[in-house]
Amino acid sequence: MTDAINLKAGNVFQKDGKLIKVLETNHHKPGKGNTVMQMRLNDVRTGAIVQTTMRPTEKVDLAEMDHKNAQYLYTQDQTAYFMDTDTYDQYELPLDHISEEVKYLVPNMQVQLEFFEGELISLDLPSTVDLKVTETTPGIKGATAASGGKPATMETGLVVQVPDFIQTGETLTINTANGEYKSRAQN
């Protein structure tokens, strides 16, 4: 058992027979009253995402998760397919259970699959991924990173705000925690 104030994005806990994954946490201190934890949570079995608040001292039961290294293979018929890199076993996850993560998946990418009591629950992405820009407005000559930026569509369909000098066809490093542009990818 742990206090709600100690929960971080990526933690999984059990509540009312459900497995809940923390997507975001935020301490909120209203002008009057006690501090509360505002959270965005995902029911990992149904894929439902909810916004809720908890008292910082509220106790939750953290789930013991097992991890396996895997490789993302492909997506077909609303299902993502993965292969265990040690045993070559294949696993499937419905896309509605990994709606946030699928924006960063490219074939042959290394991920970690999360299991709870032998049941495949979700996946952990690396902290950054390299994605290719498929569409953006033409770059502005002399533009710097300090300017306002522009939207760019990546190969997975993810739309990211990028500096004005970025061109279509470039490969960029994207932070998977917040979906923000980090840098041009190192070749």
PDB file of C-alpha atoms in Angstrom, residues 61-155:
ATOM      1  CA  ASP A  61      -2.533  -1.056  -3.544  1.00  0.00           C
ATOM      2  CA  LEU A  62       0.284  -0.986  -6.127  1.00  0.00           C
ATOM      3  CA  ALA A  63       0.186  -3.932  -8.534  1.00  0.00           C
ATOM      4  CA  GLU A  64       3.245  -6.172  -8.927  1.00  0.00           C
ATOM      5  CA  MET A  65       4.039  -5.961 -12.649  1.00  0.00           C
ATOM      6  CA  ASP A  66       6.319  -8.285 -14.618  1.00  0.00           C
ATOM      7  CA  HIS A  67       8.147  -6.904 -17.653  1.00  0.00           C
ATOM      8  CA  LYS A  68       9.344  -8.591 -20.847  1.00  0.00           C
ATOM      9  CA  ASN A  69      11.476  -7.095 -23.591  1.00  0.00           C
ATOM     10  CA  ALA A  70       9.606  -7.155 -26.875  1.00  0.00           C
ATOM     11  CA  GLN A  71       9.637  -5.836 -30.409  1.00  0.00           C
ATOM     12  CA  TYR A  72       6.652  -4.115 -32.033  1.00  0.00           C
ATOM     13  CA  LEU A  73       5.803  -5.957 -35.249  1.00  0.00           C
ATOM     14  CA  TYR A  74       2.698  -4.447 -36.881  1.00  0.00           C
ATOM     15  CA  THR A  75      -0.925  -3.368 -36.430  1.00  0.00           C
ATOM     16  CA  GLN A  76      -3.863  -5.101 -38.079  1.00  0.00           C
ATOM     17  CA  ASP A  77      -7.634  -5.000 -37.459  1.00  0.00           C
ATOM     18  CA  GLN A  78      -7.451  -2.783 -34.338  1.00  0.00           C
ATOM     19  CA  THR A  79      -4.786  -5.009 -32.755  1.00  0.00           C
ATOM     20  CA  ALA A  80      -1.057  -4.366 -32.228  1.00  0.00           C
ATOM     21  CA  TYR A  81       1.279  -7.380 -32.431  1.00  0.00           C
ATOM     22  CA  PHE A  82       4.498  -7.796 -30.436  1.00  0.00           C
ATOM     23  CA  MET A  83       7.213 -10.467 -30.212  1.00  0.00           C
ATOM     24  CA  ASP A  84       9.112 -11.425 -27.065  1.00  0.00           C
ATOM     25  CA  THR A  85      12.779 -10.922 -28.005  1.00  0.00           C
ATOM     26  CA  ASP A  86      13.920 -13.803 -25.768  1.00  0.00           C
ATOM     27  CA  THR A  87      11.386 -16.566 -26.484  1.00  0.00           C
ATOM     28  CA  TYR A  88       9.945 -15.322 -29.829  1.00  0.00           C
ATOM     29  CA  ASP A  89       6.408 -15.706 -28.408  1.00  0.00           C
ATOM     30  CA  GLN A  90       3.912 -13.321 -29.978  1.00  0.00           C
ATOM     31  CA  TYR A  91       1.472 -11.146 -28.024  1.00  0.00           C
ATOM     32  CA  GLU A  92      -1.486  -8.976 -29.000  1.00  0.00           C
ATOM     33  CA  LEU A  93      -2.880  -5.786 -27.485  1.00  0.00           C
ATOM     34  CA  PRO A  94      -6.130  -4.108 -28.615  1.00  0.00           C
ATOM     35  CA  LEU A  95      -5.431  -0.591 -29.932  1.00  0.00           C
ATOM     36  CA  ASP A  96      -8.077   0.942 -27.668  1.00  0.00           C
ATOM     37  CA  HIS A  97      -6.030  -0.233 -24.638  1.00  0.00           C
ATOM     38  CA  ILE A  98      -2.883   1.520 -25.898  1.00  0.00           C
ATOM     39  CA  SER A  99      -4.438   4.547 -27.603  1.00  0.00           C
ATOM     40  CA  GLU A 100      -1.769   6.923 -26.241  1.00  0.00           C
ATOM     41  CA  GLU A 101       1.224   4.644 -26.914  1.00  0.00           C
ATOM     42  CA  VAL A 102       0.265   3.695 -30.492  1.00  0.00           C
ATOM     43  CA  LYS A 103       1.125   7.241 -31.651  1.00  0.00           C
ATOM     44  CA  TYR A 104       4.799   6.427 -31.051  1.00  0.00           C
ATOM     45  CA  LEU A 105       5.017   2.851 -32.381  1.00  0.00           C
ATOM     46  CA  VAL A 106       7.064   2.123 -35.500  1.00  0.00           C
ATOM     47  CA  PRO A 107       7.823  -1.409 -36.787  1.00  0.00           C
ATOM     48  CA  ASN A 108      10.795  -3.186 -35.144  1.00  0.00           C
ATOM     49  CA  MET A 109      10.781  -0.765 -32.198  1.00  0.00           C
ATOM     50  CA  GLN A 110      11.931  -2.170 -28.827  1.00  0.00           C
ATOM     51  CA  VAL A 111       9.364  -1.856 -25.996  1.00  0.00           C
ATOM     52  CA  GLN A 112       8.625  -3.511 -22.664  1.00  0.00           C
ATOM     53  CA  LEU A 113       5.403  -5.467 -22.234  1.00  0.00           C
ATOM     54  CA  GLU A 114       3.782  -5.288 -18.783  1.00  0.00           C
ATOM     55  CA  PHE A 115       2.127  -8.375 -17.300  1.00  0.00           C
ATOM     56  CA  PHE A 116      -0.017  -8.725 -14.178  1.00  0.00           C
ATOM     57  CA  GLU A 117      -0.342 -12.306 -12.913  1.00  0.00           C
ATOM     58  CA  GLY A 118       0.430 -13.623 -16.414  1.00  0.00           C
ATOM     59  CA  GLU A 119      -2.064 -11.318 -18.161  1.00  0.00           C
ATOM     60  CA  LEU A 120      -0.693  -8.835 -20.730  1.00  0.00           C
ATOM     61  CA  ILE A 121      -1.833  -5.431 -19.519  1.00  0.00           C
ATOM     62  CA  SER A 122       0.049  -2.722 -21.431  1.00  0.00           C
ATOM     63  CA  LEU A 123       3.430  -1.592 -22.681  1.00  0.00           C
ATOM     64  CA  ASP A 124       6.186   0.784 -21.653  1.00  0.00           C
ATOM     65  CA  LEU A 125       7.725   2.942 -24.360  1.00  0.00           C
ATOM     66  CA  PRO A 126      11.316   4.182 -24.358  1.00  0.00           C
ATOM     67  CA  SER A 127      11.616   7.778 -23.095  1.00  0.00           C
ATOM     68  CA  THR A 128      12.187   9.070 -26.648  1.00  0.00           C
ATOM     69  CA  VAL A 129      11.517   7.794 -30.166  1.00  0.00           C
ATOM     70  CA  ASP A 130      12.802   8.863 -33.571  1.00  0.00           C
ATOM     71  CA  LEU A 131       9.987   9.620 -36.021  1.00  0.00           C
ATOM     72  CA  LYS A 132      10.051  10.910 -39.587  1.00  0.00           C
ATOM     73  CA  VAL A 133       8.170  14.092 -40.568  1.00  0.00           C
ATOM     74  CA  THR A 134       5.659  13.266 -43.318  1.00  0.00           C
ATOM     75  CA  GLU A 135       4.005  16.658 -43.590  1.00  0.00           C
ATOM     76  CA  THR A 136       4.709  20.217 -42.472  1.00  0.00           C
ATOM     77  CA  THR A 137       4.703  23.679 -43.981  1.00  0.00           C
ATOM     78  CA  PRO A 138       7.893  24.673 -45.822  1.00  0.00           C
ATOM     79  CA  GLY A 139      10.760  25.836 -43.626  1.00  0.00           C
ATOM     80  CA  ILE A 140      11.555  29.507 -43.244  1.00  0.00           C
ATOM     81  CA  LYS A 141      15.075  30.521 -44.181  1.00  0.00           C
ATOM     82  CA  GLY A 142      16.907  31.929 -41.170  1.00  0.00           C
ATOM     83  CA  ALA A 143      14.345  30.636 -38.676  1.00  0.00           C
ATOM     84  CA  THR A 144      15.601  29.765 -35.206  1.00  0.00           C
ATOM     85  CA  ALA A 145      14.390  27.391 -32.518  1.00  0.00           C
ATOM     86  CA  ALA A 146      13.205  30.361 -30.440  1.00  0.00           C
ATOM     87  CA  SER A 147      10.388  31.254 -32.869  1.00  0.00           C
ATOM     88  CA  GLY A 148       6.784  30.154 -32.322  1.00  0.00           C
ATOM     89  CA  GLY A 149       6.970  26.921 -34.268  1.00  0.00           C
ATOM     90  CA  LYS A 150       4.587  25.060 -36.546  1.00  0.00           C
ATOM     91  CA  PRO A 151       2.716  21.736 -36.517  1.00  0.00           C
ATOM     92  CA  ALA A 152       4.339  18.701 -38.146  1.00  0.00           C
ATOM     93  CA  THR A 153       2.676  15.353 -38.828  1.00  0.00           C
ATOM     94  CA  MET A 154       4.901  12.384 -38.047  1.00  0.00           C
ATOM     95  CA  GLU A 155       4.906   8.970 -39.793  1.00  0.00           C
TER      96      GLU A 155
END
